[in-house]
Coordinates of C-alpha atoms and ligand atoms in Angstrom, one line a residue:
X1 CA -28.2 -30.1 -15.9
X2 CA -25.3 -28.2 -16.3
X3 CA -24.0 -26.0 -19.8
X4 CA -21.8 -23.3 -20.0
X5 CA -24.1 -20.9 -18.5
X6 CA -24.2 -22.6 -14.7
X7 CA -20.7 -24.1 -14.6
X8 CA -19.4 -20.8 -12.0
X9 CA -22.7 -20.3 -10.0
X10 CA -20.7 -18.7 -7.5
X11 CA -18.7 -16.4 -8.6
X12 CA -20.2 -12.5 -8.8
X13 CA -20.3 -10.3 -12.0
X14 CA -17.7 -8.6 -12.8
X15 CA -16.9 -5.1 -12.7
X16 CA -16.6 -2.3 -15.4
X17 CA -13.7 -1.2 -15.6
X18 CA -12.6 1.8 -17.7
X19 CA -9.4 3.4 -17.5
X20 CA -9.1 6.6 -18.1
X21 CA -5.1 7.2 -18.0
X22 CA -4.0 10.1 -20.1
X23 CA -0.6 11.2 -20.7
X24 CA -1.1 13.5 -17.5
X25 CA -2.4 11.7 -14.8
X26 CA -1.8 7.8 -15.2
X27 CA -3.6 7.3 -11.6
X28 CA -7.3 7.9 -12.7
X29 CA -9.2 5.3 -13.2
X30 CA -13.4 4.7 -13.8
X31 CA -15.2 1.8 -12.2
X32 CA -19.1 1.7 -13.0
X33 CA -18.9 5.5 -14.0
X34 CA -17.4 6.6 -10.7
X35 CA -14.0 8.6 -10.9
X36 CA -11.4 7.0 -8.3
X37 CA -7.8 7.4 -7.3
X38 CA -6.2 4.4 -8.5
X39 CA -4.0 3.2 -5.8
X40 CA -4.3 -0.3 -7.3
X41 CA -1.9 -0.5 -10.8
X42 CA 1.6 -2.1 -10.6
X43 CA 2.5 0.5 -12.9
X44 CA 4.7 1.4 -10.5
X45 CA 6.5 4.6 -12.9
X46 CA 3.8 5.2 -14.6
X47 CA 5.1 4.4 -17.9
X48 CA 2.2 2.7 -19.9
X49 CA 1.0 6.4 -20.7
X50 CA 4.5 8.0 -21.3
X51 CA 3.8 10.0 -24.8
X52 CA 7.8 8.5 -25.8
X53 CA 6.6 4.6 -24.5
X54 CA 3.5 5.0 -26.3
X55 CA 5.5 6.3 -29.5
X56 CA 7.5 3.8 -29.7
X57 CA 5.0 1.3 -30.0
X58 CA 3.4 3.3 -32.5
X59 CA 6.2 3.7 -34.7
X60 CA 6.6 -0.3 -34.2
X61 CA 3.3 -1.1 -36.1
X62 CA 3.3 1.3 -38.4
X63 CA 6.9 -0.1 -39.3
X64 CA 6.5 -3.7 -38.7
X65 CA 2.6 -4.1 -38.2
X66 CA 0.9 -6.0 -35.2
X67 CA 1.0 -9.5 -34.4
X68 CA 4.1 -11.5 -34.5
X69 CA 2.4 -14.7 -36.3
X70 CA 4.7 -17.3 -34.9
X71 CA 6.1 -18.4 -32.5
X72 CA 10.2 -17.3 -32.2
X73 CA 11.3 -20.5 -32.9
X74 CA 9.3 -20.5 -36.3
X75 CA 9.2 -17.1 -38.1
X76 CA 8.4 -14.9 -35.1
X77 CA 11.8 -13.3 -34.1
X78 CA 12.6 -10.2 -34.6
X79 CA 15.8 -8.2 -34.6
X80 CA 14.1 -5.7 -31.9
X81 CA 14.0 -9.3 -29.4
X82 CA 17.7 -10.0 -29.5
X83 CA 18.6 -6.5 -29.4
X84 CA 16.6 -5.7 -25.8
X85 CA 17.6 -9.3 -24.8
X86 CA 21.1 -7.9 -24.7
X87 CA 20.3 -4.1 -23.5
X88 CA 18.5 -6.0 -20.4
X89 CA 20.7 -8.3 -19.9
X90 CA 23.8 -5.7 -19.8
X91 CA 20.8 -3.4 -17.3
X92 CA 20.7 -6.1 -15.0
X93 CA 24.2 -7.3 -15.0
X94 CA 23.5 -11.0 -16.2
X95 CA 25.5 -12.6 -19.4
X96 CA 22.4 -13.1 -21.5
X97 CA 18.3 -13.2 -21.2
X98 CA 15.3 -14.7 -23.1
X99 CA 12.1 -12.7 -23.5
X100 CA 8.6 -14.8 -23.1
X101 CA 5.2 -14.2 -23.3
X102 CA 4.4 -13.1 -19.9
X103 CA 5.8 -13.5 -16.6
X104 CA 3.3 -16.4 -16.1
X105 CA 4.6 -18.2 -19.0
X106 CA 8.2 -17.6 -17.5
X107 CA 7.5 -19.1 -14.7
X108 CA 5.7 -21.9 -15.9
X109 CA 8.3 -23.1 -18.7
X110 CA 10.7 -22.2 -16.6
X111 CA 10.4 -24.5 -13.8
X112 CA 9.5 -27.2 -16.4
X113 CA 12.2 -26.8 -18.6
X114 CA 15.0 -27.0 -15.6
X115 CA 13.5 -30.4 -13.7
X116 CA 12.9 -33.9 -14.0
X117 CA 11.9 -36.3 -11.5
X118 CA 15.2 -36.1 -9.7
X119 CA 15.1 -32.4 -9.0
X120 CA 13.5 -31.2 -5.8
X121 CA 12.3 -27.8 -5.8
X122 CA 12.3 -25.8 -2.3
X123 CA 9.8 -23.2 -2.6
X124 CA 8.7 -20.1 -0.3
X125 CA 5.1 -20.9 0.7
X126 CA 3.9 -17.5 0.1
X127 CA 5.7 -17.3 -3.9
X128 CA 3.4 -15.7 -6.6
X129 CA 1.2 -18.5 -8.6
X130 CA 2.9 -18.6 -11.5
X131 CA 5.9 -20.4 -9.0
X132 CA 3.4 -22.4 -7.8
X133 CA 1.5 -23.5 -11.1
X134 CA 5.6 -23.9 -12.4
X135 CA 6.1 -26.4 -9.6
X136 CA 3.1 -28.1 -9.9
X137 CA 3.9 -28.7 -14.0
X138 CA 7.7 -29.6 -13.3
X139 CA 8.2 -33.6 -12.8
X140 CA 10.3 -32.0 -9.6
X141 CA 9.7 -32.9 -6.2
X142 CA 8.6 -29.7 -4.0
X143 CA 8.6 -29.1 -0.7
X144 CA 7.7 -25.3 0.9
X145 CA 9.0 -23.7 3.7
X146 CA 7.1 -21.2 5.8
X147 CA 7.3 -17.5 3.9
X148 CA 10.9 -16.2 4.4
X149 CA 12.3 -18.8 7.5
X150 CA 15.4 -19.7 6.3
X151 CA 16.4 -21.8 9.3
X152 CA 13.8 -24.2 8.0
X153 CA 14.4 -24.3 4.5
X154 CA 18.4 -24.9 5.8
X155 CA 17.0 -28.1 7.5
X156 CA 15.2 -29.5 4.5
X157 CA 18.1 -28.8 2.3
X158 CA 20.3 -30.7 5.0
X159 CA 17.7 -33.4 4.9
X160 CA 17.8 -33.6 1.2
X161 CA 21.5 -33.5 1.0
X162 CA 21.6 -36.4 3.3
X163 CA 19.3 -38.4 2.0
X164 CA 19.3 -38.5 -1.9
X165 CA 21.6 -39.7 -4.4
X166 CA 22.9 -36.8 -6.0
X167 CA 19.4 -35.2 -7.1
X168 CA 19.5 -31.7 -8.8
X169 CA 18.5 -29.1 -5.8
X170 CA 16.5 -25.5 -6.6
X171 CA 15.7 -22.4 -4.2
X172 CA 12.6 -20.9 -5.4
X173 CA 11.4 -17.3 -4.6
X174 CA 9.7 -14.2 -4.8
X175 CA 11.8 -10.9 -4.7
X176 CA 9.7 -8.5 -3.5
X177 CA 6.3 -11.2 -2.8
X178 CA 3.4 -9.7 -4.5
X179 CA 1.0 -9.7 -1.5
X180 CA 3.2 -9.0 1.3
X181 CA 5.5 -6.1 0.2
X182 CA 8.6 -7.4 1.5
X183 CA 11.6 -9.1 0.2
X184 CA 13.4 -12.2 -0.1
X185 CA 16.9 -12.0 1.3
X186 CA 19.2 -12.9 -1.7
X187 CA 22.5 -12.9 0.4
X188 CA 21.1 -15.4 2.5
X189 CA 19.3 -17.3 -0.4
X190 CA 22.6 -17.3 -2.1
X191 CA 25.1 -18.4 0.5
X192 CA 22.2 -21.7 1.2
X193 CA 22.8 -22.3 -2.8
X194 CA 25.7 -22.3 -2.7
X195 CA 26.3 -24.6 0.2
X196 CA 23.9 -27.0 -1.1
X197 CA 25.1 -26.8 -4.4
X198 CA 21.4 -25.8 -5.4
X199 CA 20.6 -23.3 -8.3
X200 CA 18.7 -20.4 -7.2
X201 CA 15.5 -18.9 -9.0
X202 CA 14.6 -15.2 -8.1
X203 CA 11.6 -13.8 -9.7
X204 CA 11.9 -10.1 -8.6
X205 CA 9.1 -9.3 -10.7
X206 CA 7.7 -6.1 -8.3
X207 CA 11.6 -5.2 -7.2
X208 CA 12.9 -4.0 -10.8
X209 CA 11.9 -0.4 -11.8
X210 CA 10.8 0.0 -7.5
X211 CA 13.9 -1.1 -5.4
X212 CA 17.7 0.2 -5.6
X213 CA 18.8 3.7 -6.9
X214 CA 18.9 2.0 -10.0
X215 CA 15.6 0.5 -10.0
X216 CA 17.9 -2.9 -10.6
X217 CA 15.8 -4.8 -8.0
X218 CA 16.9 -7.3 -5.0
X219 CA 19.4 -8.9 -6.5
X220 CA 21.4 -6.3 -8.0
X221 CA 21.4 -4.2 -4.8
X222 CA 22.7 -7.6 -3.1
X223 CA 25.8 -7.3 -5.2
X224 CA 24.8 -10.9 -6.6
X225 CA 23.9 -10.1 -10.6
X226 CA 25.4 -12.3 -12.6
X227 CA 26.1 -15.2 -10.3
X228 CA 26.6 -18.5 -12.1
X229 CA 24.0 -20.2 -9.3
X230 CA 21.6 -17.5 -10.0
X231 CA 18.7 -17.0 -12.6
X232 CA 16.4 -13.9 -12.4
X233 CA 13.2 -13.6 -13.5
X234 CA 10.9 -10.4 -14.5
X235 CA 7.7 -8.8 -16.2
X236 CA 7.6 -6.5 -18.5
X237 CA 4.2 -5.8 -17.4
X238 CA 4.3 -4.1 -14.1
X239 CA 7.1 -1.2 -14.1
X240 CA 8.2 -1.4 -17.5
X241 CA 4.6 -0.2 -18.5
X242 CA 4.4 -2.8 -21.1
X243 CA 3.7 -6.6 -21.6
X244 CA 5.9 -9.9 -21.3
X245 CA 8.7 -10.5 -19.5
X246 CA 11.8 -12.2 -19.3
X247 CA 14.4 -14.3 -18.2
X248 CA 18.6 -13.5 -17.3
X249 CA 21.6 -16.1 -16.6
X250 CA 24.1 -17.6 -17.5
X251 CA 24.9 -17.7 -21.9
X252 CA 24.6 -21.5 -21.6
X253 CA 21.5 -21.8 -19.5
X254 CA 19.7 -19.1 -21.3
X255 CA 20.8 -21.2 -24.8
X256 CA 19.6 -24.3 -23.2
X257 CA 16.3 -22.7 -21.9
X258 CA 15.7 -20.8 -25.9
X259 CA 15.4 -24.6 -27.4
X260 CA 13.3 -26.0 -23.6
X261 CA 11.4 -24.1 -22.5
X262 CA 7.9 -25.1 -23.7
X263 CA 6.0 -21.7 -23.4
X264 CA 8.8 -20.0 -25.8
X265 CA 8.6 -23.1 -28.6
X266 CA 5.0 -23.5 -28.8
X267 CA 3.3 -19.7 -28.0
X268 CA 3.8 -16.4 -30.5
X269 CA 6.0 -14.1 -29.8
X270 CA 5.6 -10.8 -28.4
X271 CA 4.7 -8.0 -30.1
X272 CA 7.3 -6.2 -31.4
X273 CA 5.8 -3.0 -30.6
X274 CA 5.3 -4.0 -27.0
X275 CA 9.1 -4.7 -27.0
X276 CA 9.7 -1.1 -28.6
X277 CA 7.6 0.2 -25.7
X278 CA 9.7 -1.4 -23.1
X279 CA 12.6 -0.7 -24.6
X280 CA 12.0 2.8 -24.4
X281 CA 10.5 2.3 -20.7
X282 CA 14.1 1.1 -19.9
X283 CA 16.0 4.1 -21.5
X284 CA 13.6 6.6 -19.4
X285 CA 14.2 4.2 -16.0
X286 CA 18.3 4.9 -16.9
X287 CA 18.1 8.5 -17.5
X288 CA 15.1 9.9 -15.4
X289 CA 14.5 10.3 -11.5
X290 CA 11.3 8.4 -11.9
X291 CA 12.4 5.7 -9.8
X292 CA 13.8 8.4 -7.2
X293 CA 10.4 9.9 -7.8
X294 CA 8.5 6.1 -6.6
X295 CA 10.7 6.1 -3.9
X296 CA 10.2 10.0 -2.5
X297 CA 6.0 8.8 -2.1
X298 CA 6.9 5.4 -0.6
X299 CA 8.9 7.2 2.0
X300 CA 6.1 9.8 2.0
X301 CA 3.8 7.2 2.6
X302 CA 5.6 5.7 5.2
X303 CA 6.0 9.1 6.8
X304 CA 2.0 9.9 6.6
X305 CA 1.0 6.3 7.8
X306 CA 2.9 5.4 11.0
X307 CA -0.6 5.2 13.3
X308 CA -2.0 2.8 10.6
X309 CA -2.1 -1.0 11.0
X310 CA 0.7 -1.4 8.0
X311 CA 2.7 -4.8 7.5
X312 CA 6.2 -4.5 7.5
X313 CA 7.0 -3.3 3.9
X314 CA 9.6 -1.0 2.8
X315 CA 8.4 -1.2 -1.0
X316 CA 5.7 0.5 -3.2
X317 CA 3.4 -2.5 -2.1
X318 CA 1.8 -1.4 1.5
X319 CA -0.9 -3.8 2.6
X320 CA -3.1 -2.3 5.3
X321 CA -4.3 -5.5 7.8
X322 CA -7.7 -5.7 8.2
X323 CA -7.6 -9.7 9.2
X324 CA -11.5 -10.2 8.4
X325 CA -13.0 -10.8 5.4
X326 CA -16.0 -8.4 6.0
X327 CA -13.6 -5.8 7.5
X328 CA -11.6 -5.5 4.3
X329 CA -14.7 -5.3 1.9
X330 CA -16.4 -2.4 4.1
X331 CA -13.4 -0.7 4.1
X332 CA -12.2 -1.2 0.4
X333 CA -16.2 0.1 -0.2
X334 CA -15.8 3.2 2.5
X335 CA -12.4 4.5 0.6
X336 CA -14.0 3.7 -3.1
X337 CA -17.2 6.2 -1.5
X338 CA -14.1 8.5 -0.8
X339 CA -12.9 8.4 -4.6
X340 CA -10.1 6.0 -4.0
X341 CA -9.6 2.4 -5.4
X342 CA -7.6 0.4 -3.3
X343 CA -8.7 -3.7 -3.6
X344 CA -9.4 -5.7 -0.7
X345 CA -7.6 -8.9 -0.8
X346 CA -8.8 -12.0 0.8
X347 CA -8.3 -15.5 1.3
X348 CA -7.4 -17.9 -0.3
X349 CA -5.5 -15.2 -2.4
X350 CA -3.8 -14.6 1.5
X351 CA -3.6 -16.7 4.7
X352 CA -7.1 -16.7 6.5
X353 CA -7.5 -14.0 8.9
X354 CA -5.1 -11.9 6.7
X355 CA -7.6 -9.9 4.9
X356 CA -5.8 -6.8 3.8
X357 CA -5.9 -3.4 1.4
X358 CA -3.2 -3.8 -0.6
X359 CA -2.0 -0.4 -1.4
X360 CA 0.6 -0.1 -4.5
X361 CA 2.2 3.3 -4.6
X362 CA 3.5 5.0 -8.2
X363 CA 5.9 7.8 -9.3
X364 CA 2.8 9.3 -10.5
X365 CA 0.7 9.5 -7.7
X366 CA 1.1 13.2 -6.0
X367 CA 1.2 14.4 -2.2
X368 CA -2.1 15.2 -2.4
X369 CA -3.6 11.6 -3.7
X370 CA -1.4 10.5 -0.9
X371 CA -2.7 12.6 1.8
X372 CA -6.2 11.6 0.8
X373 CA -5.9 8.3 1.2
X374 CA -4.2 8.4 4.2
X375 CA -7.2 10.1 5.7
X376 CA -9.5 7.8 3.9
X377 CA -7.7 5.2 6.0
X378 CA -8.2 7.2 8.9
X379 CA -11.4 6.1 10.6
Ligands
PLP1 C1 2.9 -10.2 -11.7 C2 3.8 -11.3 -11.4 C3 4.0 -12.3 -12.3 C4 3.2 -12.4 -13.6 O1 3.8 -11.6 -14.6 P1 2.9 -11.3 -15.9 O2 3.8 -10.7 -16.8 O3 1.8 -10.3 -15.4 O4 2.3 -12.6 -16.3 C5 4.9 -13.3 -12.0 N1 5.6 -13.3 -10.9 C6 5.4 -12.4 -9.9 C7 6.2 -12.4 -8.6 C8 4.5 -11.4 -10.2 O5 4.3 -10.4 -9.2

């Protein structure tokens, strides 16, 4: 017999997890009462405990309250939304942007809202799961190409454009891909859409606030922003410190996609206060060095782990190969015995054989967290 007690008999119980970020050190955090290092957060600038961020959101629901109570579409907008539409927008170098829930929603209405059954989609095998689940929801036809080989995805679009009767063509990708640490490149991506007269989708969700002087991401430091082929897509979540995210373009497909997309019309609206937060999270990203601060450990890191079996990643994402299962899980238990949490990640999260710590670096971590893990690594 089965009820709602036996329905996952396989999957463990789940950690406590208790975060213990203060206003000084955002890198702490407490699992089952042990202290660790937390080498784990894509709070990449460690913004979700700045004292303004956290104002900001303050102020916000003392001034406005909490929850939104409907969706935008209904009685849910807020000034604050169109306002940060526009100041990301003008960041980023795009003519206009929608904010959504999350970057999952984004994702998901996205790719819905943009096909029908004569679109095929040409996706990046190894693209975060919201690209996938998006795929999966559109009416599109998909077909994958192995993780970053261009040649091939050239070849289906050849294929396609041969074959088909005028159908509406999309590249799909990552940025910076959430697992691997490296990046798409958006030159190449761009010239292919433009040759195939394809739109091209970047979700550069871990690039923005990490890559670039600016912290504009892949596609700004490509010299591609704004690109009438181009949409970009974002969280608000990771480096931004807060929650949601968002979507730039064109004015016309970002009107279009405010009245499509179905995870805009029928979910609530953000929080305004998590808007307020970001918005301030932006203004420090524009007038701090905490991006330059990121990118002095990355390079630090780099530095300190040249004997270590790293995948190629230039970013604040630095998986460690362990290519077992059982490999990964003594060593993600032999550095949490050492006071650091870094999560081993597994199949089918990764390909088999992959089995990896995935590192994720911040602005706030300091030399000597660094130097600690590196010779927690160090067996
Ligand atoms: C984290 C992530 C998302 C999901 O964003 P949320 O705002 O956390 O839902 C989407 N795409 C990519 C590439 C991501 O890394």
């Amino acid at each position: 017999m089965m009820d709602s007690r036996n329905w996952f008999p396989t999957i463990p119980p789940s950690r406590q997890r208790h975060f213990l970020a203060s206003q000084r050190h955002a890198m702490l955090i407490e699992i089952n009462g042990q202290k660790l290092h937390n080498f784990a957060s894509n709070d990449y600038l460690g913004l979700s405990v700045h004292g303004d961020v956290k104002n900001a959101a303050i102020d916000a629901i003392k001034n406005e309250g909490f929850g939104s109570g409907a969706s935008r579409l209904v009685s849910g907008d807020d000034p604050v939304f169109h306002a940060f539409e526009s100041e990301l927008a003008a960041w980023k170098g795009f003519e206009a942007c929608l904010l959504v829930g999350s970057g999952m929603l984004a994702n998901i209405g996205l790719l819905q809202a943009l096909s029908d059954r004569s679109t095929e989609i040409f996706a990046d095998k190894l693209n975060h799961a919201s690209l996938v689940d998006g795929c999966r929801l559109s009416e599109a036809k998909v077909k994958r190409y192995p993780h970053l080989d261009y040649a091939r995805l050239e070849k289906q679009l050849q294929q396609n454009v041969n074959d088909n009767t005028k159908p509406k063509r999309m590249i799909v990708s990552d940025g910076v891909f959430s697992m691997d640490g490296d990046g798409a490149d958006i030159t190449i991506l761009m010239d292919l859409a433009n040759r195939y007269d394809a739109l091209l989708i970047v979700d550069d969700a871990h690039g923005t606030g990490t890559v670039g002087q600016d912290g504009k991401g892949l596609i700004a430091q490509a010299g591609l922003s704004g690109h009438a082929r181009l949409i970009e897509v974002g969280t608000l979540g990771k480096a931004f410190g807060s929650y949601g995210a968002y979507v730039l373009g064109s004015a016309e497909m970002i009107h279009g996609l405010r009245q499509r997309m179905r995870t805009v019309i029928y979910s609530t609206a953000i929080p305004v206060s998590a808007i307020a937060a970001a918005r301030t999270a932006l203004d420090i990203i524009q007038t701090t060095d905490v991006v330059q601060q990121l990118q002095a450990n990355v390079a630090y890191f780099l530095e300190c782990s040249q004997h270590l079996q790293k995948m190629p990643s230039q970013t604040a994402i630095q998986p460690v190969l362990l290519g077992s299962d059982e490999a990964a899980l003594n060593r993600a238990k032999y550095l949490r015995d050492s006071g650091f949490f870094v999560p081993a990640i597994r199949p089918p999260t990764v390909p088999e054989g992959t089995a990896r710590l995935r590192i994720t670096l911040s602005a706030q971590h300091t030399k000597t967290d660094i130097d600690g893990l590196v010779q927690a690594l160090t067996l």
